[in-house]
Coordinates of N, CA and C in Angstrom, one line a residue:
Chain A
X1 N 144.5 134.4 -56.3 CA 145.2 134.2 -57.6 C 146.5 133.4 -57.3
X2 N 146.9 132.5 -58.2 CA 148.1 131.8 -58.0 C 149.3 132.8 -58.3
X3 N 150.4 132.6 -57.6 CA 151.5 133.5 -57.7 C 152.8 132.8 -57.4
X4 N 153.9 133.4 -57.6 CA 155.2 133.0 -57.3 C 155.9 134.1 -56.5
X5 N 156.3 133.9 -55.3 CA 156.9 135.0 -54.5 C 158.3 134.6 -54.0
X6 N 159.1 135.6 -54.0 CA 160.5 135.5 -53.6 C 160.7 136.4 -52.3
X7 N 161.5 135.9 -51.4 CA 161.8 136.7 -50.3 C 163.3 136.4 -49.8
X8 N 164.0 137.4 -49.3 CA 163.6 138.8 -49.2 C 163.7 139.4 -50.6
X9 N 163.2 140.7 -50.7 CA 163.4 141.4 -52.0 C 164.8 141.9 -52.1
X10 N 165.4 142.3 -50.9 CA 166.7 142.8 -50.9 C 167.5 142.2 -49.7
X11 N 168.7 141.9 -49.9 CA 169.5 141.4 -48.7 C 171.0 141.8 -48.9
X12 N 171.5 142.2 -47.8 CA 173.0 142.5 -47.7 C 173.6 141.5 -46.8
X13 N 174.6 140.8 -47.1 CA 175.3 139.9 -46.3 C 176.8 140.0 -46.4
X14 N 177.4 139.4 -45.4 CA 178.9 139.4 -45.4 C 179.5 138.2 -46.1
X15 N 180.7 138.4 -46.6 CA 181.5 137.3 -47.2 C 181.6 136.2 -46.2
X16 N 181.4 135.0 -46.7 CA 181.5 133.8 -45.8 C 180.3 133.3 -45.1
X17 N 179.3 134.1 -45.1 CA 178.0 133.7 -44.4 C 177.2 132.8 -45.3
X18 N 176.4 132.0 -44.7 CA 175.4 131.2 -45.4 C 174.1 132.0 -45.6
X19 N 173.6 132.0 -46.8 CA 172.4 132.7 -47.1 C 171.4 131.8 -47.8
X20 N 170.1 132.0 -47.4 CA 169.1 131.2 -48.1 C 168.0 132.2 -48.7
X21 N 167.8 132.0 -49.9 CA 166.8 132.8 -50.6 C 165.5 131.9 -50.8
X22 N 164.4 132.5 -50.5 CA 163.1 131.7 -50.6 C 162.4 131.9 -51.9
X23 N 161.8 130.8 -52.4 CA 160.9 130.9 -53.5 C 159.7 130.0 -53.3
X24 N 158.5 130.6 -53.4 CA 157.3 129.8 -53.1 C 156.3 130.1 -54.2
X25 N 155.7 129.0 -54.7 CA 154.7 129.2 -55.8 C 153.4 128.4 -55.5
X26 N 152.3 129.0 -55.8 CA 151.0 128.4 -55.6 C 150.3 128.0 -56.9
X27 N 151.1 127.9 -58.0 CA 150.6 127.4 -59.3 C 150.5 125.9 -59.3
X28 N 151.0 125.2 -58.3 CA 151.1 123.7 -58.4 C 151.9 123.2 -59.6
X29 N 152.9 124.0 -59.9 CA 153.8 123.7 -61.0 C 154.8 122.6 -60.6
X30 N 155.1 121.7 -61.4 CA 156.1 120.7 -61.1 C 157.6 121.2 -61.2
X31 N 157.8 122.1 -62.2 CA 159.1 122.6 -62.5 C 159.4 123.9 -61.8
X32 N 160.6 124.0 -61.2 CA 161.1 125.3 -60.6 C 162.5 125.5 -61.0
X33 N 162.9 126.8 -61.1 CA 164.2 127.1 -61.6 C 164.8 128.3 -60.8
X34 N 166.1 128.4 -60.7 CA 166.7 129.6 -60.2 C 167.7 130.1 -61.2
X35 N 167.6 131.4 -61.5 CA 168.5 132.1 -62.4 C 169.2 133.3 -61.7
X36 N 170.3 133.6 -62.1 CA 170.9 134.9 -61.7 C 171.0 135.8 -62.9
X37 N 170.9 137.1 -62.6 CA 170.9 138.1 -63.7 C 172.0 139.1 -63.4
X38 N 172.9 139.2 -64.3 CA 174.1 140.1 -64.2 C 174.3 140.9 -65.5
X39 N 174.7 142.1 -65.4 CA 174.9 143.0 -66.5 C 175.9 142.3 -67.5
X40 N 175.5 142.2 -68.7 CA 176.4 141.7 -69.7 C 176.3 140.1 -69.9
X41 N 175.6 139.5 -69.0 CA 175.4 138.1 -69.0 C 174.0 137.6 -69.2
X42 N 173.0 138.5 -69.1 CA 171.7 138.0 -69.2 C 171.3 137.2 -68.0
X43 N 170.5 136.2 -68.2 CA 170.1 135.2 -67.1 C 170.8 133.9 -67.3
X44 N 171.4 133.5 -66.2 CA 172.1 132.2 -66.3 C 171.5 131.2 -65.2
X45 N 171.4 130.0 -65.6 CA 170.7 129.0 -64.8 C 171.6 128.5 -63.7
X46 N 171.1 128.5 -62.5 CA 171.9 128.0 -61.3 C 171.5 126.6 -61.0
X47 N 170.3 126.3 -60.7 CA 169.7 125.0 -60.4 C 168.3 124.9 -60.8
X48 N 167.8 123.7 -61.0 CA 166.4 123.5 -61.3 C 165.9 122.2 -60.8
X49 N 164.6 122.0 -60.8 CA 163.9 120.8 -60.2 C 162.7 120.5 -61.0
X50 N 162.6 119.2 -61.4 CA 161.4 118.8 -62.1 C 160.3 118.1 -61.2
X51 N 160.5 118.2 -59.9 CA 159.5 117.6 -59.0 C 160.1 117.4 -57.7
X52 N 159.3 117.0 -56.7 CA 159.7 116.7 -55.4 C 160.9 115.7 -55.3
X53 N 161.9 116.1 -54.6 CA 163.1 115.3 -54.4 C 164.1 115.3 -55.6
X54 N 163.7 116.0 -56.7 CA 164.5 116.1 -57.9 C 165.3 117.4 -57.9
X55 N 166.6 117.4 -58.1 CA 167.3 118.7 -58.3 C 168.4 118.4 -59.3
X56 N 168.7 119.5 -60.0 CA 169.7 119.4 -61.1 C 170.6 120.7 -61.1
X57 N 171.8 120.5 -61.5 CA 172.7 121.6 -61.6 C 172.6 122.3 -63.0
X58 N 172.7 123.6 -62.9 CA 172.7 124.4 -64.1 C 174.1 124.9 -64.5
X59 N 174.1 125.9 -65.3 CA 175.4 126.4 -65.9 C 176.3 127.0 -64.8
X60 N 175.8 127.6 -63.8 CA 176.6 128.3 -62.8 C 176.3 127.8 -61.4
X61 N 176.3 126.6 -61.1 CA 175.9 126.0 -59.8 C 176.9 126.0 -58.7
X62 N 178.2 126.2 -59.0 CA 179.2 126.2 -58.0 C 178.9 127.2 -56.9
X63 N 178.9 126.7 -55.6 CA 178.7 127.6 -54.5 C 177.2 127.8 -54.1
X64 N 176.3 127.1 -54.8 CA 174.9 127.1 -54.6 C 174.4 125.7 -54.4
X65 N 173.3 125.6 -53.6 CA 172.6 124.3 -53.5 C 171.1 124.6 -53.4
X66 N 170.3 123.6 -53.7 CA 168.8 123.7 -53.6 C 168.3 122.3 -53.0
X67 N 167.1 122.4 -52.5 CA 166.4 121.1 -52.1 C 165.0 121.3 -52.4
X68 N 164.3 120.2 -52.7 CA 162.9 120.3 -53.1 C 162.1 119.2 -52.2
X69 N 161.6 119.7 -51.1 CA 160.9 118.8 -50.2 C 159.4 118.8 -50.5
X70 N 158.9 119.8 -51.2 CA 157.4 119.8 -51.5 C 157.3 120.5 -52.9
X71 N 156.1 120.6 -53.4 CA 155.9 121.1 -54.7 C 156.0 122.6 -54.7
X72 N 155.7 123.3 -53.6 CA 155.6 124.8 -53.6 C 156.9 125.5 -53.5
X73 N 157.9 124.9 -52.9 CA 159.1 125.6 -52.5 C 160.4 125.1 -53.1
X74 N 161.3 126.0 -53.5 CA 162.6 125.7 -53.9 C 163.6 126.7 -53.4
X75 N 164.0 126.5 -52.1 CA 165.0 127.5 -51.5 C 166.4 127.4 -52.1
X76 N 167.0 128.5 -52.3 CA 168.4 128.5 -52.9 C 169.3 128.9 -51.7
X77 N 170.3 128.1 -51.5 CA 171.3 128.4 -50.4 C 172.7 128.7 -51.0
X78 N 173.3 129.8 -50.6 CA 174.6 130.1 -50.8 C 175.4 129.6 -49.6
X79 N 176.3 128.6 -49.8 CA 176.9 127.9 -48.7 C 177.9 128.9 -48.0
X80 N 178.6 129.7 -48.7 CA 179.6 130.6 -48.1 C 179.7 131.8 -49.1
X81 N 178.9 132.8 -48.8 CA 178.7 133.9 -49.8 C 180.0 134.5 -50.2
X82 N 180.1 134.8 -51.5 CA 181.3 135.5 -52.0 C 180.9 136.7 -52.8
X83 N 181.8 137.7 -52.9 CA 181.4 138.9 -53.6 C 181.0 138.7 -55.1
X84 N 181.5 137.6 -55.7 CA 181.1 137.3 -57.0 C 179.6 136.8 -57.1
X85 N 179.0 136.6 -56.0 CA 177.6 136.2 -56.0 C 176.7 137.3 -55.7
X86 N 177.2 138.5 -55.7 CA 176.3 139.7 -55.7 C 175.6 139.8 -57.1
X87 N 174.3 139.8 -57.0 CA 173.5 139.6 -58.2 C 172.0 139.8 -57.9
X88 N 171.2 139.7 -59.0 CA 169.8 139.7 -58.8 C 169.4 138.2 -59.1
X89 N 168.6 137.6 -58.2 CA 168.3 136.2 -58.3 C 166.8 136.1 -58.7
X90 N 166.5 135.3 -59.7 CA 165.1 135.1 -60.1 C 164.7 133.6 -60.0
X91 N 163.6 133.4 -59.4 CA 163.0 132.1 -59.3 C 161.9 132.0 -60.4
X92 N 161.7 130.9 -61.0 CA 160.6 130.7 -62.0 C 160.0 129.3 -61.9
X93 N 158.8 129.2 -62.4 CA 158.2 127.9 -62.4 C 157.5 127.6 -63.7
X94 N 157.2 126.4 -64.1 CA 156.5 126.0 -65.3 C 155.7 124.7 -65.0
X95 N 154.6 124.5 -65.7 CA 153.8 123.3 -65.4 C 154.4 122.0 -65.9
X96 N 155.2 122.0 -66.9 CA 155.6 120.7 -67.5 C 157.0 120.8 -68.1
X97 N 157.5 119.7 -68.6 CA 158.8 119.7 -69.1 C 158.9 119.9 -70.6
X98 N 157.8 120.0 -71.2 CA 157.7 120.1 -72.7 C 158.3 121.5 -73.1
X99 N 158.6 121.6 -74.3 CA 159.2 122.8 -74.8 C 158.2 123.9 -75.1
X100 N 156.9 123.6 -75.0 CA 155.9 124.6 -75.3 C 155.6 125.6 -74.1
X101 N 156.1 125.2 -72.9 CA 155.7 125.9 -71.7 C 156.6 127.1 -71.5
X102 N 155.9 128.3 -71.3 CA 156.7 129.4 -70.8 C 156.8 129.4 -69.3
X103 N 157.6 130.2 -68.8 CA 157.9 130.2 -67.3 C 157.2 131.4 -66.7
X104 N 156.8 131.3 -65.4 CA 156.3 132.4 -64.6 C 157.4 132.7 -63.7
X105 N 157.8 134.0 -63.6 CA 158.9 134.5 -62.8 C 158.4 135.2 -61.6
X106 N 159.2 135.1 -60.5 CA 159.1 135.9 -59.3 C 159.7 137.3 -59.6
X107 N 159.5 138.2 -58.6 CA 160.0 139.6 -58.8 C 161.5 139.8 -58.5
X108 N 162.1 138.7 -58.0 CA 163.6 138.8 -57.8 C 164.0 139.2 -56.4
X109 N 165.2 138.7 -56.1 CA 165.9 139.1 -54.9 C 167.2 139.7 -55.2
X110 N 167.5 140.9 -54.8 CA 168.7 141.6 -55.0 C 169.6 141.3 -53.8
X111 N 170.7 140.6 -54.1 CA 171.7 140.2 -53.0 C 173.0 140.9 -53.2
X112 N 173.4 141.5 -52.1 CA 174.7 142.2 -52.1 C 175.6 141.5 -51.1
X113 N 176.8 141.1 -51.5 CA 177.7 140.4 -50.6 C 178.9 141.4 -50.4
X114 N 179.1 141.8 -49.1 CA 180.1 142.8 -48.8 C 181.3 142.2 -48.0
Chain B
X1 N 176.4 123.3 -77.7 CA 175.3 123.5 -76.9 C 174.3 124.5 -77.4
X2 N 173.2 124.7 -76.8 CA 172.2 125.6 -77.2 C 172.6 127.0 -76.8
X3 N 172.3 128.0 -77.6 CA 172.7 129.4 -77.3 C 171.8 130.3 -78.1
X4 N 171.7 131.5 -77.5 CA 170.9 132.6 -78.1 C 171.7 133.9 -78.2
X5 N 171.7 134.5 -79.3 CA 172.4 135.8 -79.5 C 171.4 136.8 -79.9
X6 N 171.4 137.9 -79.2 CA 170.5 139.0 -79.6 C 171.3 140.3 -79.6
X7 N 170.8 141.3 -80.4 CA 171.5 142.5 -80.6 C 171.8 143.2 -79.3
X8 N 173.0 143.9 -79.3 CA 173.4 144.6 -78.2 C 172.5 145.9 -78.1
X9 N 172.3 146.3 -76.9 CA 171.6 147.6 -76.7 C 172.6 148.6 -76.2
X10 N 172.0 149.7 -75.7 CA 170.6 150.0 -75.7 C 170.1 150.5 -77.0
X11 N 168.8 150.3 -77.2 CA 168.1 150.9 -78.4 C 167.3 152.0 -77.9
X12 N 167.4 153.2 -78.5 CA 166.6 154.3 -78.2 C 165.8 154.7 -79.4
X13 N 164.5 154.8 -79.3 CA 163.6 155.2 -80.4 C 162.7 156.3 -79.9
X14 N 162.2 157.0 -80.9 CA 161.1 158.0 -80.6 C 159.8 157.2 -80.7
X15 N 158.8 157.8 -79.9 CA 157.5 157.2 -79.9 C 156.9 157.1 -81.3
X16 N 156.3 156.0 -81.6 CA 155.7 155.6 -82.9 C 156.7 155.1 -83.9
X17 N 157.9 155.0 -83.6 CA 158.9 154.4 -84.5 C 158.7 152.9 -84.6
X18 N 159.3 152.3 -85.7 CA 159.3 150.9 -85.9 C 160.5 150.2 -85.1
X19 N 160.1 149.1 -84.5 CA 161.1 148.4 -83.6 C 161.5 147.1 -84.3
X20 N 162.8 146.8 -84.3 CA 163.3 145.4 -84.6 C 164.4 145.1 -83.6
X21 N 164.3 144.0 -82.9 CA 165.4 143.5 -82.1 C 165.7 142.1 -82.6
X22 N 166.9 142.0 -83.1 CA 167.4 140.7 -83.7 C 167.7 139.7 -82.7
X23 N 167.4 138.4 -83.1 CA 167.7 137.3 -82.2 C 168.0 136.1 -83.2
X24 N 169.1 135.5 -83.0 CA 169.4 134.2 -83.7 C 169.8 133.2 -82.6
X25 N 169.7 131.9 -83.0 CA 169.9 130.8 -82.1 C 170.7 129.7 -82.7
X26 N 171.2 128.9 -81.8 CA 171.9 127.6 -82.1 C 171.2 126.6 -81.2
X27 N 170.8 125.5 -81.8 CA 170.2 124.4 -81.1 C 170.4 123.1 -81.8
X28 N 170.4 122.0 -81.0 CA 170.6 120.7 -81.6 C 169.3 120.1 -82.1
X29 N 168.2 120.4 -81.5 CA 167.0 119.8 -81.9 C 166.1 120.8 -82.6
X30 N 164.8 120.8 -82.3 CA 163.8 121.7 -82.8 C 163.2 122.5 -81.7
X31 N 163.9 123.6 -81.3 CA 163.5 124.3 -80.1 C 162.2 125.1 -80.2
X32 N 161.6 125.4 -79.1 CA 160.6 126.4 -79.0 C 161.3 127.7 -78.7
X33 N 160.8 128.8 -79.2 CA 161.4 130.1 -79.1 C 160.5 131.1 -78.3
X34 N 161.1 132.0 -77.5 CA 160.3 132.9 -76.7 C 160.9 134.3 -76.7
X35 N 160.0 135.2 -76.5 CA 160.5 136.6 -76.1 C 159.9 136.9 -74.7
X36 N 160.7 137.4 -73.8 CA 160.3 137.8 -72.5 C 160.6 139.3 -72.4
X37 N 159.8 140.0 -71.6 CA 160.0 141.4 -71.3 C 160.2 141.6 -69.8
X38 N 161.1 142.5 -69.5 CA 161.3 142.9 -68.0 C 161.2 144.4 -67.9
X39 N 160.2 144.8 -67.1 CA 160.0 146.2 -66.8 C 160.8 146.5 -65.6
X40 N 161.2 147.8 -65.4 CA 162.1 148.1 -64.3 C 161.6 147.6 -62.9
X41 N 162.5 146.9 -62.2 CA 162.2 146.5 -60.9 C 161.3 145.2 -60.8
X42 N 161.1 144.6 -61.9 CA 160.2 143.5 -62.0 C 160.9 142.2 -62.5
X43 N 160.2 141.1 -62.4 CA 160.6 139.9 -63.0 C 160.3 139.8 -64.5
X44 N 160.7 138.8 -65.1 CA 160.4 138.6 -66.6 C 159.0 138.2 -66.8
X45 N 158.4 138.7 -67.9 CA 157.0 138.2 -68.3 C 157.1 137.7 -69.7
X46 N 156.4 136.6 -69.9 CA 156.3 136.0 -71.3 C 155.6 137.0 -72.2
X47 N 156.2 137.4 -73.3 CA 155.6 138.3 -74.2 C 155.0 137.5 -75.4
X48 N 155.7 136.6 -76.0 CA 155.2 135.8 -77.0 C 156.1 134.5 -77.2
X49 N 155.5 133.6 -78.0 CA 156.3 132.4 -78.2 C 155.9 131.7 -79.6
X50 N 156.8 130.9 -80.1 CA 156.5 130.1 -81.3 C 157.2 128.7 -81.1
X51 N 156.4 127.7 -81.4 CA 156.9 126.3 -81.1 C 157.4 125.5 -82.3
X52 N 157.1 126.0 -83.5 CA 157.7 125.3 -84.7 C 157.9 126.3 -85.8
X53 N 158.7 125.8 -86.8 CA 159.1 126.7 -87.9 C 157.9 127.3 -88.6
X54 N 158.1 128.6 -89.0 CA 157.1 129.5 -89.6 C 156.0 129.9 -88.8
X55 N 155.9 129.5 -87.5 CA 154.9 130.0 -86.6 C 155.2 131.5 -86.3
X56 N 154.2 132.2 -86.1 CA 154.3 133.6 -85.7 C 153.7 133.8 -84.4
X57 N 154.5 134.3 -83.4 CA 153.9 134.6 -82.1 C 153.6 136.1 -82.1
X58 N 152.5 136.5 -81.4 CA 152.1 137.9 -81.4 C 151.4 138.2 -80.0
X59 N 151.6 139.4 -79.6 CA 151.0 139.9 -78.3 C 151.3 141.4 -78.2
X60 N 150.3 142.1 -77.8 CA 150.4 143.5 -77.5 C 151.0 144.3 -78.6
X61 N 150.8 143.9 -79.9 CA 151.4 144.6 -81.0 C 152.8 144.1 -81.4
X62 N 153.4 143.3 -80.6 CA 154.7 142.7 -80.9 C 154.5 141.4 -81.7
X63 N 155.4 141.2 -82.6 CA 155.4 139.9 -83.4 C 156.8 139.4 -83.6
X64 N 156.8 138.1 -83.8 CA 158.1 137.4 -84.1 C 157.8 136.1 -84.9
X65 N 158.6 135.9 -85.9 CA 158.3 134.7 -86.7 C 159.5 133.7 -86.6
X66 N 159.2 132.5 -86.4 CA 160.2 131.4 -86.2 C 160.8 131.1 -87.6
X67 N 162.0 131.5 -87.9 CA 162.6 131.2 -89.2 C 163.7 130.1 -89.1
X68 N 163.4 128.9 -89.4 CA 164.3 127.8 -89.3 C 165.5 128.0 -90.2
X69 N 165.2 128.5 -91.4 CA 166.3 128.5 -92.4 C 167.4 129.5 -92.1
X70 N 167.0 130.6 -91.3 CA 168.0 131.6 -90.9 C 168.2 131.5 -89.4
X71 N 167.7 130.5 -88.7 CA 167.8 130.3 -87.2 C 167.6 131.6 -86.5
X72 N 166.4 132.3 -86.8 CA 166.2 133.6 -86.3 C 164.8 133.7 -85.7
X73 N 164.6 134.7 -84.8 CA 163.3 134.9 -84.2 C 163.3 136.4 -83.8
X74 N 163.3 137.3 -84.8 CA 163.4 138.7 -84.6 C 162.1 139.3 -84.0
X75 N 162.2 140.2 -83.1 CA 161.0 140.8 -82.5 C 160.8 142.1 -83.2
X76 N 159.5 142.4 -83.5 CA 159.1 143.6 -84.3 C 157.9 144.2 -83.6
X77 N 157.8 145.5 -83.8 CA 156.6 146.2 -83.4 C 156.5 147.5 -84.3
X78 N 155.3 147.7 -84.9 CA 155.1 148.7 -85.9 C 155.2 150.1 -85.3
X79 N 154.8 150.3 -84.1 CA 154.7 151.7 -83.5 C 154.9 151.6 -82.0
X80 N 156.1 151.9 -81.5 CA 156.4 151.8 -80.1 C 155.8 152.9 -79.3
X81 N 155.6 152.6 -78.0 CA 155.1 153.6 -77.1 C 156.1 153.8 -75.9
X82 N 156.0 154.9 -75.2 CA 156.9 155.1 -74.1 C 156.8 153.9 -73.1
X83 N 155.6 153.4 -73.0 CA 155.3 152.2 -72.0 C 156.0 150.9 -72.5
X84 N 156.6 150.9 -73.7 CA 157.3 149.7 -74.1 C 158.7 149.7 -73.6
X85 N 159.2 150.8 -73.0 CA 160.5 150.9 -72.5 C 160.8 149.7 -71.5
X86 N 161.7 148.9 -71.7 CA 162.0 147.7 -70.9 C 163.2 147.0 -71.5
X87 N 163.5 145.9 -70.8 CA 164.6 145.0 -71.4 C 163.9 143.8 -72.0
X88 N 164.3 143.4 -73.2 CA 163.7 142.3 -73.9 C 164.7 141.2 -74.0
X89 N 164.2 139.9 -73.7 CA 165.1 138.8 -73.7 C 164.5 137.7 -74.7
X90 N 165.4 137.3 -75.6 CA 165.1 136.1 -76.4 C 165.5 134.9 -75.7
X91 N 164.8 133.8 -75.9 CA 165.1 132.5 -75.2 C 164.6 131.3 -76.0
X92 N 165.3 130.2 -75.7 CA 164.9 129.0 -76.4 C 164.8 127.8 -75.4
X93 N 164.0 126.8 -75.7 CA 164.0 125.6 -74.9 C 164.0 124.5 -76.0
X94 N 165.0 123.5 -75.8 CA 165.2 122.5 -76.7 C 165.1 121.1 -76.0
X95 N 164.3 120.2 -76.5 CA 164.3 118.8 -76.0 C 163.9 118.8 -74.5
X96 N 163.1 119.8 -74.1 CA 162.6 119.8 -72.7 C 163.6 120.3 -71.7
X97 N 164.7 120.9 -72.2 CA 165.7 121.4 -71.3 C 165.3 122.8 -70.8
X98 N 165.9 123.3 -69.7 CA 165.5 124.6 -69.2 C 165.8 125.7 -70.2
X99 N 165.0 126.8 -70.1 CA 165.2 128.0 -71.0 C 166.6 128.5 -71.0
X100 N 167.1 128.8 -72.2 CA 168.4 129.5 -72.3 C 168.1 130.8 -72.9
X101 N 168.7 131.9 -72.2 CA 168.4 133.2 -72.5 C 169.5 133.9 -73.2
X102 N 169.2 134.9 -74.1 CA 170.1 135.9 -74.6 C 170.5 136.9 -73.5
X103 N 171.4 137.8 -73.8 CA 171.8 138.7 -72.8 C 170.9 139.9 -72.6
X104 N 169.9 140.0 -73.4 CA 168.9 141.1 -73.2 C 169.2 142.3 -74.0
X105 N 168.2 143.0 -74.4 CA 168.3 144.3 -75.1 C 167.5 145.3 -74.4
X106 N 168.1 146.4 -74.0 CA 167.3 147.5 -73.3 C 166.8 148.4 -74.4
X107 N 165.5 148.7 -74.3 CA 164.8 149.6 -75.2 C 164.3 150.8 -74.4
X108 N 164.7 152.0 -74.9 CA 164.2 153.2 -74.3 C 163.4 153.9 -75.4
X109 N 162.1 154.3 -75.1 CA 161.3 155.0 -76.0 C 161.0 156.4 -75.5
X110 N 161.4 157.4 -76.3 CA 161.2 158.8 -75.8 C 160.1 159.5 -76.5
X111 N 159.4 160.3 -75.8 CA 158.2 161.0 -76.3 C 158.6 162.1 -77.2

């Protein structure tokens, strides 16, 4: 069965370190997204991609980067981790850019920056 | 810009009670509207959607009607179960842009 997987599920890192969170989908979806979930804020968009070599900034992109070298993967990199980036991170994918499509979400990565 | 406002939680109900979670939106175009559900420790799952005015989305006993005149998409269920305990998110997508989510409403159903 097709799926979207995130790794690791939990990570603790130190302030200032570079961290990469993985997202891999086997749906063959063109669109992939990264959101962070924080109490009182819901889900906020970090970066997204509509296809290979395409990346776009979302609402809260500062301190994060992504790259899309193939259809299946959209890794999220925290260049220099900060305590404000402690959060739960969700990756999602969708087949098209139209407004009718719902997203398929991964199970999330809980990141703690100490 | 586009935004979604949903009622603050938590909402606590007894089993078999009627559920309403309010959601209103602001959008520049003609958005599609969605409800997602998040069970503890999991990612979000699409619950239902509506793509144009007066459409009713439904799934697993939940319903929501796209009301353009009141810019609303309230989630309802006639008889909740303990297994419905989760966080519910209202969301919109307008003109092909990424989904914008509300802050979520936590529902607890007690037996």
